[in-house]
Coordinates of C-alpha atoms in Angstrom, one line a residue:
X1 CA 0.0 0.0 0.0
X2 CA 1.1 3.5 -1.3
X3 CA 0.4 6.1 1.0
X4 CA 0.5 10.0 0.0
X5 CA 3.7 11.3 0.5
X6 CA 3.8 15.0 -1.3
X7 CA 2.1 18.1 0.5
X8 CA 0.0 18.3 -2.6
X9 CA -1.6 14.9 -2.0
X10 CA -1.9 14.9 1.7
X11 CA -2.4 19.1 2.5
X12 CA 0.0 20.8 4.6
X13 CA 0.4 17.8 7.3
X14 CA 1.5 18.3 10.7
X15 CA 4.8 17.0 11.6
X16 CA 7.5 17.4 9.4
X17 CA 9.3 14.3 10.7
X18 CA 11.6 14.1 8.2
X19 CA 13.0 18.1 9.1
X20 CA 12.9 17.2 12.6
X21 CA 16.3 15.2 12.1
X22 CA 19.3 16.9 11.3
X23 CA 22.1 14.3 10.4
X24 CA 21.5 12.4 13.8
X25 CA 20.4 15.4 15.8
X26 CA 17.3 16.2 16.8
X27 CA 15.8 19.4 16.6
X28 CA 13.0 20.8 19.0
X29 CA 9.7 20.4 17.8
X30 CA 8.0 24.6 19.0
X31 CA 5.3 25.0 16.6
X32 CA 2.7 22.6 15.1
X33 CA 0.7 23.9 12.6
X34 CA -3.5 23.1 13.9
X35 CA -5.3 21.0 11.1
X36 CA -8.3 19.0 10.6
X37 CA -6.7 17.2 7.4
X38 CA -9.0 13.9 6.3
X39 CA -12.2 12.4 6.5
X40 CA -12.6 8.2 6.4
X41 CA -16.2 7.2 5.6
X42 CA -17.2 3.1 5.3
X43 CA -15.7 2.9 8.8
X44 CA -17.5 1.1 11.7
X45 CA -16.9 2.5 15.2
X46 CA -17.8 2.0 18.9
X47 CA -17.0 3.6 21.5
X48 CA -17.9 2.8 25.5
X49 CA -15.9 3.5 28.8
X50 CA -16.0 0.6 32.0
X51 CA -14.6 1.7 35.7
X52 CA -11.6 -0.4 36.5
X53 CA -11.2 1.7 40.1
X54 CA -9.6 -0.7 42.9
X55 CA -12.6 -1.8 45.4
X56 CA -9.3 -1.8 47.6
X57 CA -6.8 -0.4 49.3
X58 CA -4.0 -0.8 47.0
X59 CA -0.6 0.1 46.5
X60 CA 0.3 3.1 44.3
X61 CA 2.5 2.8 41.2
X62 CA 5.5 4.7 39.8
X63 CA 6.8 7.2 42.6
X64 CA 8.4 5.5 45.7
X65 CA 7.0 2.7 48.1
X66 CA 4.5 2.4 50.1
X67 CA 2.0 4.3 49.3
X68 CA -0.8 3.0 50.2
X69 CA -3.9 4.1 48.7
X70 CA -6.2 6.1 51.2
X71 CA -9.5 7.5 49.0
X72 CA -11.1 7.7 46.0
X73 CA -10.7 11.0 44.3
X74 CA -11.8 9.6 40.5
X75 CA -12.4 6.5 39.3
X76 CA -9.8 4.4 36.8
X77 CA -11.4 3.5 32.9
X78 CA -10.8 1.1 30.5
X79 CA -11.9 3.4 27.2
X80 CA -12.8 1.2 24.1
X81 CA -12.3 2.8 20.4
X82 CA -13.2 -0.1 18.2
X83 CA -13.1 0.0 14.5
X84 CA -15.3 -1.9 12.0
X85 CA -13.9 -2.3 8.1
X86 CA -15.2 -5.3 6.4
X87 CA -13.7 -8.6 8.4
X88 CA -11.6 -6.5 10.5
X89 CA -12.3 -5.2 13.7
X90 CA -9.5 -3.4 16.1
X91 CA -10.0 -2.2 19.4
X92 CA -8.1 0.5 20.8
X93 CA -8.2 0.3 24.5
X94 CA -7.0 3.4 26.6
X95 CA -6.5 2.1 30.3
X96 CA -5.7 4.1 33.3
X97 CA -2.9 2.2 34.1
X98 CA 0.9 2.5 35.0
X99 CA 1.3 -0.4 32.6
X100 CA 0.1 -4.0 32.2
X101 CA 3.1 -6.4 30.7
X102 CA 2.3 -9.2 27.8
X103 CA 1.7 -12.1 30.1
X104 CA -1.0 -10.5 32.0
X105 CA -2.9 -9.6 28.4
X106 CA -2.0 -12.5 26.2
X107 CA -4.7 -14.3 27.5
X108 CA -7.2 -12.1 26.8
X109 CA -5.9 -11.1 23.2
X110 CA -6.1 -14.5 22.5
X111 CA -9.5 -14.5 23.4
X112 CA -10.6 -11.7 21.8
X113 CA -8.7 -12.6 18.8
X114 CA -10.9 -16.1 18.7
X115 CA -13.9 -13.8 18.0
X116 CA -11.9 -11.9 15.1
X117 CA -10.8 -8.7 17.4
X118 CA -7.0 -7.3 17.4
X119 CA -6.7 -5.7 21.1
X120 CA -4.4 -2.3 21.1
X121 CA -4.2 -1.9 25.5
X122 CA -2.8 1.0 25.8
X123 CA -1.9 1.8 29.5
X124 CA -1.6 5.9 29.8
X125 CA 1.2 5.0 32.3
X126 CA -0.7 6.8 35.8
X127 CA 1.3 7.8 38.6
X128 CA -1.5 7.1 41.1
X129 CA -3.3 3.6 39.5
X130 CA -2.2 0.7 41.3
X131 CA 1.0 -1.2 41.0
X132 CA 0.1 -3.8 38.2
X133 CA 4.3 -4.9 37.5
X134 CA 5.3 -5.0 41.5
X135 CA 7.8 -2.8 41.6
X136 CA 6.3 -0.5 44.6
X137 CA 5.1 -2.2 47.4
X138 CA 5.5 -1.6 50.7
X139 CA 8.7 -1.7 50.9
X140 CA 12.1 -2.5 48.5
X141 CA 12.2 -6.0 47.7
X142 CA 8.3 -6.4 48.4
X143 CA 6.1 -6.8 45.2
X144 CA 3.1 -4.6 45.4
X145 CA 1.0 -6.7 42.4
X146 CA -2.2 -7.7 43.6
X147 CA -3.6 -10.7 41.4
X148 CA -7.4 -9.5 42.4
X149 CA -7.0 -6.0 40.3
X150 CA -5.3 -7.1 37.7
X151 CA -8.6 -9.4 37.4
X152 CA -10.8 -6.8 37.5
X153 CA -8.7 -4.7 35.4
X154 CA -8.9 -7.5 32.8
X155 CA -12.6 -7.9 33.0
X156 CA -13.2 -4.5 32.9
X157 CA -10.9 -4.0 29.8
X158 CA -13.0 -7.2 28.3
X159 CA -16.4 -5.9 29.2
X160 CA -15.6 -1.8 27.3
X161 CA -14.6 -4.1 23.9
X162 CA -17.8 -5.8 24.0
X163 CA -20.0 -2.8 24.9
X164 CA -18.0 -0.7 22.6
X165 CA -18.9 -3.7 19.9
X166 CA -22.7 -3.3 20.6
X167 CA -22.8 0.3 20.3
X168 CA -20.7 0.0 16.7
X169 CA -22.1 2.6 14.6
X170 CA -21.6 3.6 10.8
X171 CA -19.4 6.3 11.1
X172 CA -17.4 9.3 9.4
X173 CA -13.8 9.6 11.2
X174 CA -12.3 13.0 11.1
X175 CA -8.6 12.8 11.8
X176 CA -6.9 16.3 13.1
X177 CA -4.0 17.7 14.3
X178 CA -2.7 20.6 16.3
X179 CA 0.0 21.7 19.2
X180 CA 0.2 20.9 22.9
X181 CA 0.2 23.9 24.6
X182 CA 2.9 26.0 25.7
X183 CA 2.9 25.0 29.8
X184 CA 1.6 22.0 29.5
X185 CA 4.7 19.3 29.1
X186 CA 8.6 19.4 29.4
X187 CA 11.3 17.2 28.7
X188 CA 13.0 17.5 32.4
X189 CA 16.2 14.7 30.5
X190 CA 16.5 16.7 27.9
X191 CA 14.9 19.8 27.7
X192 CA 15.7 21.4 24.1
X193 CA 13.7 18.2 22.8
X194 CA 9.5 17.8 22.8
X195 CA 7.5 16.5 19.9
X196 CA 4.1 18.4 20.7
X197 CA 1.9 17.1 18.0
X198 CA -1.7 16.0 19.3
X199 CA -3.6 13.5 17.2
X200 CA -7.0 13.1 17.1
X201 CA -10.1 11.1 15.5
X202 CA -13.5 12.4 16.1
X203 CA -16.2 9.4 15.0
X204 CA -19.5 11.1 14.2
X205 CA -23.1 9.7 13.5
X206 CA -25.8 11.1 12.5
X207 CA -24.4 14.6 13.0
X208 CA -23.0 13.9 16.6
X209 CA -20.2 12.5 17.8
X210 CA -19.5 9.3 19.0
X211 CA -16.2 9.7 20.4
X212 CA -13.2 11.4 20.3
X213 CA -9.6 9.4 20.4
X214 CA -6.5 11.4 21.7
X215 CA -2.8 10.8 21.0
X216 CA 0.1 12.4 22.3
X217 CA 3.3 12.1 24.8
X218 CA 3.4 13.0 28.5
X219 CA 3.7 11.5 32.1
X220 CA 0.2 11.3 34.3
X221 CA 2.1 12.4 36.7
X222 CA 1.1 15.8 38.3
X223 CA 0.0 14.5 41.3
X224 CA 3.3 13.1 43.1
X225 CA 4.8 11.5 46.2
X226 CA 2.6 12.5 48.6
X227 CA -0.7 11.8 46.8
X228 CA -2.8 8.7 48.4
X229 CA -5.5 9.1 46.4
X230 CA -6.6 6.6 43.1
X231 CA -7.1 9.1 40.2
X232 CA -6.4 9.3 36.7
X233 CA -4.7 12.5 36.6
X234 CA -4.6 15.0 33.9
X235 CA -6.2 12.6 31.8
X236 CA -9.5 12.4 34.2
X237 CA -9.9 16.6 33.5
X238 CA -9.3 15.7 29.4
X239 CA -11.4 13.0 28.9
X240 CA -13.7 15.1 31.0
X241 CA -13.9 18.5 29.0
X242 CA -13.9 16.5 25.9
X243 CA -17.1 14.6 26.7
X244 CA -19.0 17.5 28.1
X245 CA -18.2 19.7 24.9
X246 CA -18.0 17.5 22.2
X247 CA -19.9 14.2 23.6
X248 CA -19.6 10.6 23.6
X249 CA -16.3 9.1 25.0
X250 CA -13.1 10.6 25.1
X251 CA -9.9 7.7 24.7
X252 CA -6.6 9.0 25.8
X253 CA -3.7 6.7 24.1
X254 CA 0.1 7.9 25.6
X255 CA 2.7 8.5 23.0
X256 CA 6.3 9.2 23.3
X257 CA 6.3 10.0 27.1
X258 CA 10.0 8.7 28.0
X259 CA 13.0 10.6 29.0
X260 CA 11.3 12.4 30.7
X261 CA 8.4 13.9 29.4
X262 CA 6.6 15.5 32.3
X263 CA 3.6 18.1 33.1
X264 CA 5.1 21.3 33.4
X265 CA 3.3 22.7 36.6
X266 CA 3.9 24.8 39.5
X267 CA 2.4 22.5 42.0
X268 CA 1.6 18.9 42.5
X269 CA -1.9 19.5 43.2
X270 CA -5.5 18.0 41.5
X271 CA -5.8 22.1 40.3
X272 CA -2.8 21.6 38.5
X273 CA -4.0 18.1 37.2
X274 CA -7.3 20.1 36.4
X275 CA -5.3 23.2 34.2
X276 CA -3.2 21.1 32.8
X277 CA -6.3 18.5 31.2
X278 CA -8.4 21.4 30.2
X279 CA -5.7 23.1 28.6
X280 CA -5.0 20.4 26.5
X281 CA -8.7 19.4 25.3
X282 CA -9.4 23.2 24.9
X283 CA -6.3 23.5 22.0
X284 CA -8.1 20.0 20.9
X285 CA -11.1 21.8 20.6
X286 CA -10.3 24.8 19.0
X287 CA -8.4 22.8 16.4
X288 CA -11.5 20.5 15.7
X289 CA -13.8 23.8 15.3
X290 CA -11.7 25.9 13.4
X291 CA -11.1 23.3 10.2
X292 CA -12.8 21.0 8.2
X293 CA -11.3 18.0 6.3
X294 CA -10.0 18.8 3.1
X295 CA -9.2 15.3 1.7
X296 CA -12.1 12.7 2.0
X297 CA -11.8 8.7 0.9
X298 CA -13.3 5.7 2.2
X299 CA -11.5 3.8 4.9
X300 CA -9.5 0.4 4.5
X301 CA -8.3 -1.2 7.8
X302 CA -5.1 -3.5 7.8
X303 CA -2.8 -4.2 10.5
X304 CA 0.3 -6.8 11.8
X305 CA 2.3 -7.4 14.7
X306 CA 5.5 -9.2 15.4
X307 CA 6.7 -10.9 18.2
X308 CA 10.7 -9.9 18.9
X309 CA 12.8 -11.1 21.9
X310 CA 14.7 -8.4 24.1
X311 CA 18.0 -9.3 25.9
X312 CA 17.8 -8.0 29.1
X313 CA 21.2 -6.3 30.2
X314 CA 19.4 -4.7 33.2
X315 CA 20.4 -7.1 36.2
X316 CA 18.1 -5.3 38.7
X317 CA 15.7 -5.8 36.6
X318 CA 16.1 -9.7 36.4
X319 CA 16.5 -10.1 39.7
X320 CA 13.3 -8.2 40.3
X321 CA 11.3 -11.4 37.7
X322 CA 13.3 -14.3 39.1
X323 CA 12.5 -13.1 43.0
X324 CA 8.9 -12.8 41.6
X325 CA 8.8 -8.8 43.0
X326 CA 7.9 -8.3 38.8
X327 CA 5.8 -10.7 37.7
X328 CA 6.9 -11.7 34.9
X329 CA 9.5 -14.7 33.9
X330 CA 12.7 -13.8 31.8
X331 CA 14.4 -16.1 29.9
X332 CA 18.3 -18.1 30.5
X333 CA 20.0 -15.7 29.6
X334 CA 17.7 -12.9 30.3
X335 CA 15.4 -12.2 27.2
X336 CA 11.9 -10.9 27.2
X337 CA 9.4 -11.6 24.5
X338 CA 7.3 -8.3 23.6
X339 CA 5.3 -7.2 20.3
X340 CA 5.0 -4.2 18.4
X341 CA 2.6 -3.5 16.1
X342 CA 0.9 -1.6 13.6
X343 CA -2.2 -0.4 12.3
X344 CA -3.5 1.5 8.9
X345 CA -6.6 3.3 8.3
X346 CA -6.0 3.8 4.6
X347 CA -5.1 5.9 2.6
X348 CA -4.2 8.5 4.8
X349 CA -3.3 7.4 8.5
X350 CA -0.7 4.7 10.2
X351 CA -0.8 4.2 13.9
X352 CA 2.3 2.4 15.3
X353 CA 2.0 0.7 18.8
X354 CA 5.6 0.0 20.8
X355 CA 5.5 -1.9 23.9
X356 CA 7.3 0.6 26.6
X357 CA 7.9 4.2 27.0
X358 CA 9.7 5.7 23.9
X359 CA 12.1 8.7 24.2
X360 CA 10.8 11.6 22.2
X361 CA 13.8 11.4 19.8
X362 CA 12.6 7.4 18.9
X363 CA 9.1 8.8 18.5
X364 CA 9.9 11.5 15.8
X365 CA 11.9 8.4 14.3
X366 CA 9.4 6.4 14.3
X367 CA 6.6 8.3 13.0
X368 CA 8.9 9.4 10.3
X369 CA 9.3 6.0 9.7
X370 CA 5.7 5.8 9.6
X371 CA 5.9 7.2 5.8
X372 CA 1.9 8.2 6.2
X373 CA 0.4 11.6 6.1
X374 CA -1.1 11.3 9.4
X375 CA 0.7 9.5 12.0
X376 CA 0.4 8.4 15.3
X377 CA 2.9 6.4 18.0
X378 CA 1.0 4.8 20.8
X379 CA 3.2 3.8 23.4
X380 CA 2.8 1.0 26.7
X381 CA 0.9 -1.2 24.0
X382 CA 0.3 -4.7 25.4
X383 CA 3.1 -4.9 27.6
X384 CA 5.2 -2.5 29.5
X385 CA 8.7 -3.1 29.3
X386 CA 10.3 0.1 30.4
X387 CA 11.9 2.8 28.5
X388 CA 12.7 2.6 25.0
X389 CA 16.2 4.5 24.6
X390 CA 18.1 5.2 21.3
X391 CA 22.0 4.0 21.3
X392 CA 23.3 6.8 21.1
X393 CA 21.3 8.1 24.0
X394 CA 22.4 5.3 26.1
X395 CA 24.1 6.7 29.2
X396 CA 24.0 3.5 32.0
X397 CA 24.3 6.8 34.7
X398 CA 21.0 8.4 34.1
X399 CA 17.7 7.0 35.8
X400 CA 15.9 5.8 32.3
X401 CA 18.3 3.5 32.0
X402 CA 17.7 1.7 35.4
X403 CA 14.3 1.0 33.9
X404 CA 15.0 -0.5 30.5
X405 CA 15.7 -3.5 29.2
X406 CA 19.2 -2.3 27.5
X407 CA 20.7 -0.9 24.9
X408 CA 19.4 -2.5 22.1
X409 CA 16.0 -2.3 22.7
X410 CA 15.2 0.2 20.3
X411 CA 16.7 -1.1 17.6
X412 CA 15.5 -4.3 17.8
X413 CA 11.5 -2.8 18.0
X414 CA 12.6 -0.2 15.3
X415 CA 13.9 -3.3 13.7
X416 CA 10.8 -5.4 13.6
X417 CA 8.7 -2.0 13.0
X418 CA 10.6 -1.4 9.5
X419 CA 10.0 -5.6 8.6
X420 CA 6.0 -4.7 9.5
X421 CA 6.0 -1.9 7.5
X422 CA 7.4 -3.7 4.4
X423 CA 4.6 -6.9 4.9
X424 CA 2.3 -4.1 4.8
X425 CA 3.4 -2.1 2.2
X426 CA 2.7 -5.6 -0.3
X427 CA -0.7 -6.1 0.2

């Protein structure tokens, strides 16, 4: 499949991927030009959202141990985006989630793929979800998985696919574009680097919208350290102001979020959290009311995956599997066996789905590897295996590093990405 390349075929398109890398440099990504580029027609969708909040006190992931959680302050979703297209149906599952590895959703892939759906989870990677790998429980050296919420976060992820599949819809999908906002996100590893491109698709019916899926990179991470309380973040206030002004269901899928892509705020407080969500789903919807597709065609669906095995140089994280604080097994010697994948919504859009937290620099490089005219990276895509560094990046002193695989993990997904875009691209 030929996609459009040249700005007169595929209008003046956002990113400019192929500018943003100068030799091996990368370049700062400032401005992003708002757009509302393409319309698919002959597309099914569905959309539905299931509550996947702990009925528990539970351990909270990603910033220290033990914190135990104390309250409530919003509940967790699964968010379902499923696509219809002739035999194929694919749904794309946000989940508030610091991350949910391969052997905790093979079984359900496989289950879902018995009844002719591909599964895209997508974990947005909260700071204050429970710990679904182990790594902060009470105390160092003490998992903090609990077996009964990652049950229920299953089920609940299984139960928004088969709403979403009753309330499938024919549907026109309006694919758009524009900036994230200056104060929203910085890059604290590397801070002349930020790819600020927002994706979206708005699925409309009947003149309304169905729902409203949302792609870009940063850390749900405003609320820090001292936070007991289960909440989705910055994501919650998104999803939020998206429903109310647009309707239907708002999907958040993370992007490239790694090294350290991080809210810019002045405070660690739900306010913040609050700003930080609004602010981004008001420059959402200013983009989506300002344009109007230009370029209109019907939609094709085709997608592939590949299974690749990681060495794991990362000994902490080894002896983390093997003491059963991750739960998860590694191989003799130390491998791990992950997927990437990708999916097309011909002729216009690619979405490419890595298994961990990308670096911005390996986003840009992927969605310039992407070729399409609209492209999108989702990132923590049925498995979480840490961050997802370039080679020349590597640098064993800085903390990314501690929590990834090694140094060849990216060019062995980037690897298996280029050999999935090639089966594609001949058929």
């Amino acid at each position: 499949m030929e996609f459009p390349r040249s700005r007169s075929e595929s209008v003046q398109f956002i990113l400019n991927a192929a500018r943003l890398r100068a030799g091996n440099k990368a370049l700062k990504v400032e401005r992003v030009r708002s757009c509302v580029a393409y319309r698919l027609h002959s597309v099914e969708v569905g959309v539905s959202k299931v509550p996947v909040t702990p009925n528990k006190p539970v351990f909270l992931a990603g910033l220290g141990y033990g914190r135990l959680s104390e309250g409530v302050h919003d509940d967790l979703y699964a968010r379902s985006f499923v696509l219809c297209e002739g035999s194929k149906t694919v749904a794309l599952v946000g989940v508030d989630s610091i991350g949910v590895m391969l052997n905790h959703v093979a079984p359900l892939k496989e289950r879902l793929s018995a009844k002719g759906i591909a599964l895209f989870l997508c974990s947005t990677h909260d700071h204050s979800s429970p710990d679904t790998i182990g790594l902060w429980g009470p105390e160092p050296g003490v998992s903090g998985f609990d077996e009964e919420y990652m049950e229920l976060l299953l089920s609940g992820v299984e139960e928004a696919v088969e709403k979403a599949l009753e309330e499938v819809k024919k549907t026109t999908l309006e694919l758009g574009s524009t900036a994230l906002p200056c104060g929203a996100a910085k890059n604290t590893r590397k801070t002349d680097l930020l790819d600020r491109e927002i994706s979206y698709m708005v699925a409309r019916s009947g003149g309304r919208a169905l729902g409203t899926l949302v792609n870009f990179g940063l850390h749900p991470e405003v609320l820090w350290r001292d936070n007991r309380l289960v909440t989705a973040d910055f994501v919650h206030y998104l999803c939020l102001e998206l429903e109310r002004e647009l309707g239907g269901i708002a999907v958040f899928l993370n992007g490239a979020l790694g090294g350290m892509v991080t809210p810019d705020v002045s405070s660690h407080t739900f306010e913040e959290a609050e700003r930080v969500g609004r602010t981004i789903a008001r420059a959402i919807l200013n983009s989506a009311s300002r344009t109007r597709p230009r370029v209109e065609a019907a939609c094709e669906l085709a997608l592939a995956s590949k299974l690749v095995e990681l060495p794991v140089h990362n000994t902490l994280l080894t002896e983390a599997a093997r003491a059963g604080i991750v739960k998860r097994e590694v191989g003799d010697p130390p491998t791990l066996e992950t997927e990437v994948s990708v999916l097309e919504l011909r002729p216009f859009a690619r979405l490419a789905a890595l298994p961990g937290e990308p670096l911005p620099d390996v986003g840009l490089r992927v969605k310039e590897m992407l070729g399409a005219p609209y492209r999108l990276l989702t990132s923590l895509c049925n498995d979480e295996i840490g961050y997802i560094i370039g080679r020349d990046e590597w640098d064993p002193s800085r903390y990314e590093e501690s929590m990834s695989p090694g140094p060849l993990t990216c060019e062995i997904l980037l690897s298996a990405l280029s050999e999935i875009l090639q089966l594609l691209q001949r058929t």
